[in-house]
Short mmCIF file of C-alpha atoms in Angstrom, two decimals:
data_model
loop_
_atom_site.label_atom_id
_atom_site.label_comp_id
_atom_site.label_asym_id
_atom_site.label_seq_id
_atom_site.Cartn_x
_atom_site.Cartn_y
_atom_site.Cartn_z
CA MET A 1 -118.26 43.09 24.31
CA SER A 2 -115.14 43.16 26.51
CA SER A 3 -114.74 44.01 30.16
CA THR A 4 -112.46 47.14 29.81
CA GLU A 5 -115.22 48.69 26.67
CA GLY A 6 -115.58 52.58 27.14
CA GLN A 7 -113.17 52.74 30.87
CA VAL A 8 -109.98 53.90 31.02
CA ILE A 9 -107.16 51.21 31.07
CA HIS A 10 -104.07 51.08 32.92
CA CYS A 11 -100.81 49.39 31.45
CA LYS A 12 -97.63 49.19 31.28
CA ALA A 13 -96.03 51.58 28.23
CA ALA A 14 -92.06 52.27 27.54
CA VAL A 15 -91.99 56.28 27.80
CA ALA A 16 -89.27 57.92 26.08
CA TRP A 17 -88.88 60.94 28.14
CA GLU A 18 -86.23 62.74 26.05
CA ALA A 19 -83.94 62.38 23.09
CA GLY A 20 -81.75 59.34 23.09
CA LYS A 21 -82.08 58.04 26.71
CA PRO A 22 -82.79 54.69 27.82
CA LEU A 23 -86.64 53.78 27.89
CA VAL A 24 -88.70 53.76 31.30
CA ILE A 25 -91.37 51.86 31.85
CA GLU A 26 -94.50 53.60 33.23
CA GLU A 27 -97.78 53.07 34.32
CA VAL A 28 -99.88 54.54 30.97
CA GLU A 29 -103.75 55.91 31.01
CA VAL A 30 -105.49 54.37 27.67
CA ALA A 31 -108.37 56.74 26.85
CA PRO A 32 -111.20 54.63 25.50
CA PRO A 33 -111.12 54.66 20.74
CA GLN A 34 -113.18 57.38 20.10
CA GLU A 35 -115.06 57.40 16.56
CA ASN A 36 -113.39 55.22 13.67
CA GLU A 37 -111.02 53.90 15.72
CA VAL A 38 -109.78 50.79 17.93
CA ARG A 39 -107.93 49.97 21.34
CA LEU A 40 -105.91 47.18 21.02
CA LYS A 41 -103.56 45.10 23.28
CA ILE A 42 -100.22 44.62 21.49
CA LEU A 43 -98.78 40.74 21.98
CA PHE A 44 -95.58 41.49 20.71
CA THR A 45 -94.18 44.17 18.95
CA SER A 46 -90.43 45.06 16.67
CA LEU A 47 -88.06 47.27 17.06
CA CYS A 48 -87.26 49.14 13.89
CA HIS A 49 -84.53 51.68 12.20
CA THR A 50 -87.35 54.10 12.13
CA ASP A 51 -88.19 54.02 16.11
CA VAL A 52 -84.41 54.40 16.91
CA TYR A 53 -84.18 57.64 14.36
CA PHE A 54 -86.93 59.12 15.92
CA TRP A 55 -85.95 58.44 19.50
CA GLU A 56 -82.37 59.99 18.65
CA ALA A 57 -84.42 62.51 17.60
CA LYS A 58 -82.85 62.75 14.07
CA GLY A 59 -86.31 63.72 12.78
CA GLN A 60 -88.21 66.50 11.32
CA THR A 61 -89.70 67.41 14.92
CA PRO A 62 -88.60 66.33 17.98
CA MET A 63 -91.38 65.11 20.00
CA PHE A 64 -91.01 64.21 23.60
CA PRO A 65 -92.72 62.66 25.96
CA ARG A 66 -93.43 59.92 23.06
CA ILE A 67 -94.69 56.56 23.02
CA TYR A 68 -92.95 55.07 20.23
CA GLY A 69 -93.25 51.78 18.52
CA HIS A 70 -94.66 50.52 14.65
CA GLU A 71 -94.08 47.17 13.91
CA ALA A 72 -96.32 45.07 15.96
CA GLY A 73 -99.07 42.52 16.08
CA GLY A 74 -101.99 42.40 18.56
CA ILE A 75 -106.38 41.18 19.29
CA VAL A 76 -108.12 44.21 18.99
CA GLU A 77 -109.82 45.03 23.21
CA SER A 78 -112.50 47.33 21.69
CA VAL A 79 -114.09 49.50 19.12
CA GLY A 80 -114.78 53.28 18.49
CA PRO A 81 -118.73 54.96 17.37
CA GLY A 82 -118.61 53.86 13.45
CA VAL A 83 -116.16 51.49 13.20
CA THR A 84 -118.08 48.19 11.88
CA ASP A 85 -115.39 46.16 9.77
CA LEU A 86 -113.42 44.95 13.28
CA ALA A 87 -114.37 43.81 16.26
CA PRO A 88 -113.51 42.90 20.34
CA GLY A 89 -110.91 39.84 19.76
CA ASP A 90 -110.30 39.79 16.19
CA LYS A 91 -106.30 38.97 15.22
CA VAL A 92 -104.45 42.23 13.75
CA LEU A 93 -101.75 44.56 12.82
CA PRO A 94 -100.87 47.99 13.44
CA VAL A 95 -100.13 50.02 10.59
CA PHE A 96 -97.85 53.21 10.01
CA THR A 97 -99.32 54.16 7.45
CA GLY A 98 -103.13 53.29 6.64
CA GLU A 99 -105.96 53.34 4.35
CA CYS A 100 -109.96 55.17 4.34
CA LYS A 101 -110.79 53.35 1.49
CA GLU A 102 -112.58 57.09 0.35
CA CYS A 103 -110.01 59.13 -1.11
CA ARG A 104 -108.68 59.17 -4.71
CA HIS A 105 -105.51 57.09 -3.33
CA CYS A 106 -107.54 54.34 -1.79
CA LYS A 107 -109.74 54.14 -4.81
CA SER A 108 -107.18 53.73 -7.19
CA GLU A 109 -106.20 50.97 -7.91
CA GLU A 110 -102.67 52.80 -8.50
CA SER A 111 -101.99 53.92 -4.79
CA ASN A 112 -101.09 53.61 -1.42
CA MET A 113 -101.07 56.84 -0.34
CA CYS A 114 -104.13 57.54 1.74
CA ASP A 115 -104.34 61.20 1.94
CA LEU A 116 -106.20 61.15 5.28
CA LEU A 117 -104.01 58.66 7.34
CA ARG A 118 -100.08 58.26 5.04
CA ILE A 119 -97.36 57.66 7.59
CA ASN A 120 -96.80 61.47 9.62
CA THR A 121 -94.16 61.50 11.94
CA ASP A 122 -95.02 65.22 12.77
CA ARG A 123 -97.93 63.98 14.41
CA GLY A 124 -97.96 62.98 18.15
CA VAL A 125 -101.82 62.81 18.89
CA MET A 126 -105.34 61.11 17.03
CA LEU A 127 -107.11 62.58 13.98
CA ALA A 128 -110.97 62.77 15.92
CA ASP A 129 -110.26 65.70 18.16
CA GLY A 130 -106.03 66.10 18.52
CA LYS A 131 -105.66 64.95 21.47
CA SER A 132 -103.58 62.12 22.82
CA ARG A 133 -104.76 59.00 24.15
CA PHE A 134 -102.12 58.28 26.23
CA THR A 135 -101.65 59.81 30.42
CA VAL A 136 -99.34 59.42 32.43
CA LYS A 137 -100.27 60.90 36.14
CA GLY A 138 -102.73 62.87 34.03
CA LYS A 139 -99.97 64.05 31.67
CA PRO A 140 -100.79 63.90 27.48
CA ILE A 141 -98.35 61.76 26.36
CA TYR A 142 -97.16 61.76 22.27
CA HIS A 143 -98.60 59.54 19.49
CA PHE A 144 -96.06 57.64 17.35
CA LEU A 145 -96.48 57.46 13.50
CA GLY A 146 -100.68 56.64 14.59
CA THR A 147 -99.61 53.39 16.00
CA SER A 148 -97.18 53.62 19.31
CA THR A 149 -97.04 49.56 20.23
CA PHE A 150 -94.63 50.09 22.80
CA SER A 151 -97.79 49.82 25.05
CA GLU A 152 -99.60 47.55 27.00
CA TYR A 153 -102.48 48.51 25.03
CA THR A 154 -103.05 51.32 22.11
CA VAL A 155 -105.43 52.95 20.08
CA CYS A 156 -105.38 53.43 16.30
CA HIS A 157 -107.55 54.38 14.05
CA VAL A 158 -109.64 52.22 12.09
CA GLY A 159 -107.62 52.47 8.88
CA SER A 160 -104.34 51.92 9.95
CA VAL A 161 -105.32 48.23 11.66
CA ALA A 162 -104.88 45.69 9.39
CA LYS A 163 -107.32 42.13 10.80
CA ILE A 164 -105.54 39.14 9.58
CA ASN A 165 -105.83 35.27 9.63
CA PRO A 166 -107.06 34.15 13.04
CA ASP A 167 -104.30 31.21 13.25
CA ALA A 168 -101.30 33.23 12.33
CA PRO A 169 -98.45 33.45 14.96
CA LEU A 170 -98.66 37.45 16.22
CA ASP A 171 -94.27 36.58 17.54
CA LYS A 172 -94.11 36.06 13.85
CA VAL A 173 -96.34 38.26 11.50
CA CYS A 174 -95.70 41.01 13.53
CA VAL A 175 -92.41 41.95 11.18
CA LEU A 176 -94.23 41.95 8.15
CA SER A 177 -96.56 45.93 9.31
CA CYS A 178 -93.23 47.69 8.15
CA GLY A 179 -90.13 46.93 7.01
CA ILE A 180 -90.20 43.24 5.81
CA SER A 181 -92.81 43.69 3.61
CA THR A 182 -91.91 47.75 2.20
CA GLY A 183 -88.77 44.94 0.42
CA LEU A 184 -90.73 42.37 -0.31
CA GLY A 185 -93.48 44.45 -2.27
CA ALA A 186 -91.12 46.77 -3.91
CA THR A 187 -89.73 43.84 -5.89
CA LEU A 188 -93.53 41.91 -5.90
CA ASN A 189 -95.35 44.63 -6.80
CA VAL A 190 -92.90 47.30 -8.43
CA ALA A 191 -89.77 45.97 -10.02
CA LYS A 192 -91.26 42.60 -10.95
CA PRO A 193 -88.32 40.66 -11.89
CA LYS A 194 -89.60 37.70 -14.80
CA LYS A 195 -88.33 34.16 -14.13
CA GLY A 196 -84.49 33.45 -14.61
CA GLN A 197 -83.85 37.78 -14.57
CA SER A 198 -81.04 39.53 -12.70
CA VAL A 199 -81.98 41.82 -9.73
CA ALA A 200 -78.94 44.34 -7.62
CA ILE A 201 -79.88 44.78 -4.48
CA PHE A 202 -78.62 47.78 -2.39
CA GLY A 203 -77.90 47.62 1.02
CA LEU A 204 -78.62 44.16 2.44
CA GLY A 205 -80.10 45.30 5.90
CA ALA A 206 -83.85 43.49 6.99
CA VAL A 207 -85.61 45.91 3.97
CA GLY A 208 -82.81 44.62 1.58
CA LEU A 209 -82.83 41.32 2.91
CA ALA A 210 -86.38 41.27 2.22
CA ALA A 211 -86.96 42.08 -1.17
CA ALA A 212 -84.16 39.96 -1.79
CA GLU A 213 -86.44 37.49 -0.73
CA GLY A 214 -88.85 38.80 -3.06
CA ALA A 215 -86.88 38.11 -5.60
CA ARG A 216 -86.06 34.22 -5.23
CA LEU A 217 -89.67 33.99 -4.56
CA CYS A 218 -89.90 35.90 -8.74
CA GLY A 219 -87.16 33.44 -9.78
CA ALA A 220 -84.23 35.28 -10.65
CA SER A 221 -81.69 33.64 -11.71
CA LYS A 222 -79.31 36.01 -10.11
CA ILE A 223 -79.78 38.23 -7.40
CA ILE A 224 -76.53 40.62 -6.86
CA GLY A 225 -76.34 41.84 -3.21
CA VAL A 226 -74.04 45.43 -2.71
CA ASP A 227 -73.36 46.38 0.37
CA LEU A 228 -70.12 48.29 2.26
CA ASN A 229 -70.61 45.86 4.80
CA ALA A 230 -69.40 41.93 3.63
CA SER A 231 -69.50 41.14 7.19
CA ARG A 232 -73.59 40.53 6.29
CA PHE A 233 -72.39 39.00 2.41
CA GLU A 234 -72.98 35.47 3.92
CA GLN A 235 -76.18 35.60 6.20
CA ALA A 236 -77.91 37.00 2.68
CA LYS A 237 -77.56 33.90 0.57
CA ASN A 238 -80.13 32.28 3.25
CA PHE A 239 -82.55 35.46 0.84
CA GLY A 240 -81.72 33.92 -2.20
CA CYS A 241 -78.39 36.31 -2.95
CA THR A 242 -75.87 34.80 -5.46
CA ASP A 243 -73.16 37.04 -5.67
CA PHE A 244 -71.97 40.03 -3.56
CA VAL A 245 -70.01 43.60 -4.42
CA ASN A 246 -68.18 45.80 -2.11
CA PRO A 247 -68.05 48.73 -3.79
CA LYS A 248 -64.78 49.61 -1.61
CA ASP A 249 -62.91 46.51 -3.38
CA HIS A 250 -63.22 48.00 -7.14
CA ASP A 251 -61.84 50.97 -8.61
CA LYS A 252 -64.67 51.96 -10.79
CA PRO A 253 -68.27 53.19 -10.29
CA VAL A 254 -70.44 49.82 -8.56
CA GLN A 255 -72.51 50.23 -11.88
CA GLN A 256 -69.89 49.21 -14.16
CA VAL A 257 -68.52 46.63 -12.36
CA ILE A 258 -72.70 45.39 -12.38
CA ALA A 259 -72.60 46.31 -15.94
CA ASP A 260 -69.58 43.80 -16.41
CA MET A 261 -71.12 40.84 -14.40
CA THR A 262 -74.00 40.88 -16.08
CA ASP A 263 -73.20 41.86 -19.97
CA GLY A 264 -74.64 44.88 -19.59
CA GLY A 265 -76.39 45.70 -16.81
CA VAL A 266 -79.14 43.87 -14.81
CA ASP A 267 -82.43 43.61 -15.73
CA ARG A 268 -83.26 44.86 -12.23
CA SER A 269 -82.30 47.00 -9.80
CA VAL A 270 -83.41 47.06 -5.69
CA GLU A 271 -82.53 50.50 -3.95
CA CYS A 272 -82.38 50.11 0.27
CA THR A 273 -79.92 52.16 2.05
CA GLY A 274 -81.28 55.80 1.74
CA ASN A 275 -77.90 56.80 0.45
CA VAL A 276 -78.17 59.16 -2.95
CA GLN A 277 -75.35 58.02 -5.27
CA ALA A 278 -76.53 54.17 -4.36
CA MET A 279 -79.87 55.56 -5.73
CA ILE A 280 -78.05 56.78 -9.11
CA SER A 281 -75.99 53.60 -9.24
CA ALA A 282 -79.00 51.66 -8.11
CA PHE A 283 -80.35 53.47 -11.54
CA GLU A 284 -77.70 53.32 -13.90
CA CYS A 285 -76.76 49.73 -13.90
CA VAL A 286 -79.66 48.54 -15.54
CA HIS A 287 -79.55 47.01 -19.10
CA ASP A 288 -80.64 49.15 -21.42
CA GLY A 289 -84.02 48.76 -23.31
CA TRP A 290 -86.48 47.10 -20.66
CA GLY A 291 -84.35 47.79 -17.10
CA VAL A 292 -86.61 48.94 -14.13
CA ALA A 293 -84.80 50.23 -10.73
CA VAL A 294 -87.11 51.08 -7.90
CA LEU A 295 -85.82 53.26 -4.28
CA VAL A 296 -86.88 52.17 -1.45
CA GLY A 297 -84.47 54.26 0.74
CA VAL A 298 -85.11 57.67 1.93
CA PRO A 299 -82.72 60.19 1.47
CA ASN A 300 -81.68 63.36 3.39
CA LYS A 301 -83.96 66.38 2.49
CA ASP A 302 -80.78 68.48 1.06
CA ASP A 303 -79.79 65.66 -2.06
CA ALA A 304 -80.58 65.96 -5.64
CA PHE A 305 -80.68 62.81 -8.23
CA LYS A 306 -78.12 63.63 -11.08
CA THR A 307 -77.70 60.93 -13.87
CA HIS A 308 -77.58 61.70 -17.61
CA PRO A 309 -81.09 61.58 -19.38
CA VAL A 310 -80.01 59.48 -21.91
CA ASN A 311 -79.93 57.00 -19.36
CA PHE A 312 -83.84 57.27 -19.90
CA LEU A 313 -83.73 58.11 -23.03
CA ASN A 314 -82.16 54.61 -23.20
CA GLU A 315 -85.21 53.00 -22.27
CA ARG A 316 -83.84 52.30 -18.72
CA THR A 317 -87.04 53.29 -16.06
CA LEU A 318 -86.80 54.67 -12.36
CA LYS A 319 -89.69 54.26 -10.13
CA GLY A 320 -90.51 54.67 -6.36
CA THR A 321 -92.62 52.64 -4.31
CA PHE A 322 -93.62 53.50 -0.38
CA PHE A 323 -94.20 50.53 1.91
CA GLY A 324 -93.85 48.42 -1.21
CA ASN A 325 -97.14 49.65 -2.82
CA TYR A 326 -99.35 47.52 -0.14
CA LYS A 327 -102.62 49.24 1.13
CA PRO A 328 -102.60 47.85 4.30
CA ARG A 329 -105.81 46.78 4.52
CA THR A 330 -106.85 45.39 1.05
CA ASP A 331 -103.23 43.61 0.51
CA LEU A 332 -101.27 43.13 3.79
CA PRO A 333 -103.80 39.99 4.84
CA SER A 334 -102.62 38.70 1.41
CA VAL A 335 -98.83 38.50 2.75
CA VAL A 336 -99.95 37.32 6.47
CA GLU A 337 -100.71 34.11 3.69
CA LYS A 338 -97.29 34.53 2.18
CA TYR A 339 -96.19 33.28 5.37
CA MET A 340 -98.75 31.09 6.24
CA ASN A 341 -98.76 28.95 2.91
CA LYS A 342 -94.86 28.50 3.49
CA GLU A 343 -94.02 30.73 0.26
CA LEU A 344 -92.21 33.43 2.37
CA GLU A 345 -89.79 32.39 5.65
CA VAL A 346 -90.33 35.21 8.07
CA GLU A 347 -88.37 33.49 10.84
CA LYS A 348 -85.42 34.06 9.23
CA PHE A 349 -86.05 37.92 9.41
CA ILE A 350 -85.95 37.21 13.47
CA THR A 351 -82.87 36.66 15.14
CA HIS A 352 -83.08 38.96 18.51
CA SER A 353 -85.81 38.16 21.09
CA VAL A 354 -86.43 40.07 24.70
CA PRO A 355 -88.72 40.76 26.92
CA PHE A 356 -90.97 43.60 27.61
CA SER A 357 -88.99 45.12 30.55
CA GLU A 358 -86.22 44.74 28.66
CA ILE A 359 -86.59 47.11 25.48
CA ASN A 360 -83.82 48.58 25.64
CA LYS A 361 -81.58 45.69 24.84
CA ALA A 362 -83.28 45.64 21.62
CA PHE A 363 -82.18 49.33 21.26
CA GLU A 364 -78.77 48.16 22.36
CA ILE A 365 -78.56 45.29 19.40
CA MET A 366 -80.01 47.71 16.79
CA LEU A 367 -76.87 50.66 17.87
CA LYS A 368 -74.71 47.74 17.75
CA GLY A 369 -75.63 46.67 14.13
CA GLU A 370 -76.44 42.97 15.41
CA GLY A 371 -78.91 41.20 13.55
CA LEU A 372 -81.93 42.29 11.58
CA ARG A 373 -85.57 42.33 13.90
CA CYS A 374 -85.91 41.69 17.59
CA ILE A 375 -89.43 40.67 18.67
CA ILE A 376 -90.36 41.94 22.09
CA ARG A 377 -92.90 40.14 24.59
CA MET A 378 -95.46 42.55 25.63
CA GLU A 379 -96.66 39.71 28.15
CA ASP A 380 -93.47 38.06 29.64
#
């Protein structure tokens, strides 16, 4: 039993008071967990593009003041009523989606899109009572994605917390709770290239490089990185990419360029940009008869995907994926084990590190397009 169990905890959190304005380190009050909730001590968190996107108020519903953050690692401080599979001291990854284990999706082997806990960017409160667990001088502060990890302590629904190997280093595996697993799982769980096959990866940011890493783990013989930014190509070699295409260098559609390189098309493609034209290219560049394209990137709400139906009739397959088809509580521990077993190299995704007091530097790094993941150390 922790000494703070059942009590309000006073700690530091980085609060976004206004869209696009630097976060402010404030003393916040974090209420005890309610039914089916856990309170976590966050030790390491990292910055993902989704945090920046909603901080800039480009998302659906601007909501301030708010505590952002959703890629993190920590330790369970206390648990609320009804929580039986987590205990104080457990090492965990909080996740932006969840697994209630009760709904049709959770009971299906084919889905990870939990009815209760799937991603909801518009919800700034907890499910149990519709209230926030954060206050500053008595004023409620909104949650983000049910995680709000830019705080030394946070409260999550138990279904959004994955218990992991107690020996796993949180300063490394914290990045597995969002983008890296999304790209990795898109390849390993959905595209499923066979050994010796060819794979095209559209977009060479962190998610795309994780998809390339998945292709490398599968034994793909040719991994083609596609990006408008040629400065990303050298780094992508570390993630298994063997060939590169910059669409700006060609006067014909990129799908035609790739078909010419691969005797009719790649065996698999994974699209990680969210650009609808890239999505169409990713589908049309796979080989007829057996080619599979997987969409990962999130499009604009008014986008429309257009391709000729004969592309399907010629036995090309188009799939989508959410969080790499991983069920957070069931599957994330095994992704951590891939790192522990030295199959998966996580360190190469981590390019920067800053103390919590300098969290705004992490935003500056991402806004400049530098590096992949910046770790924020909570206890420096």
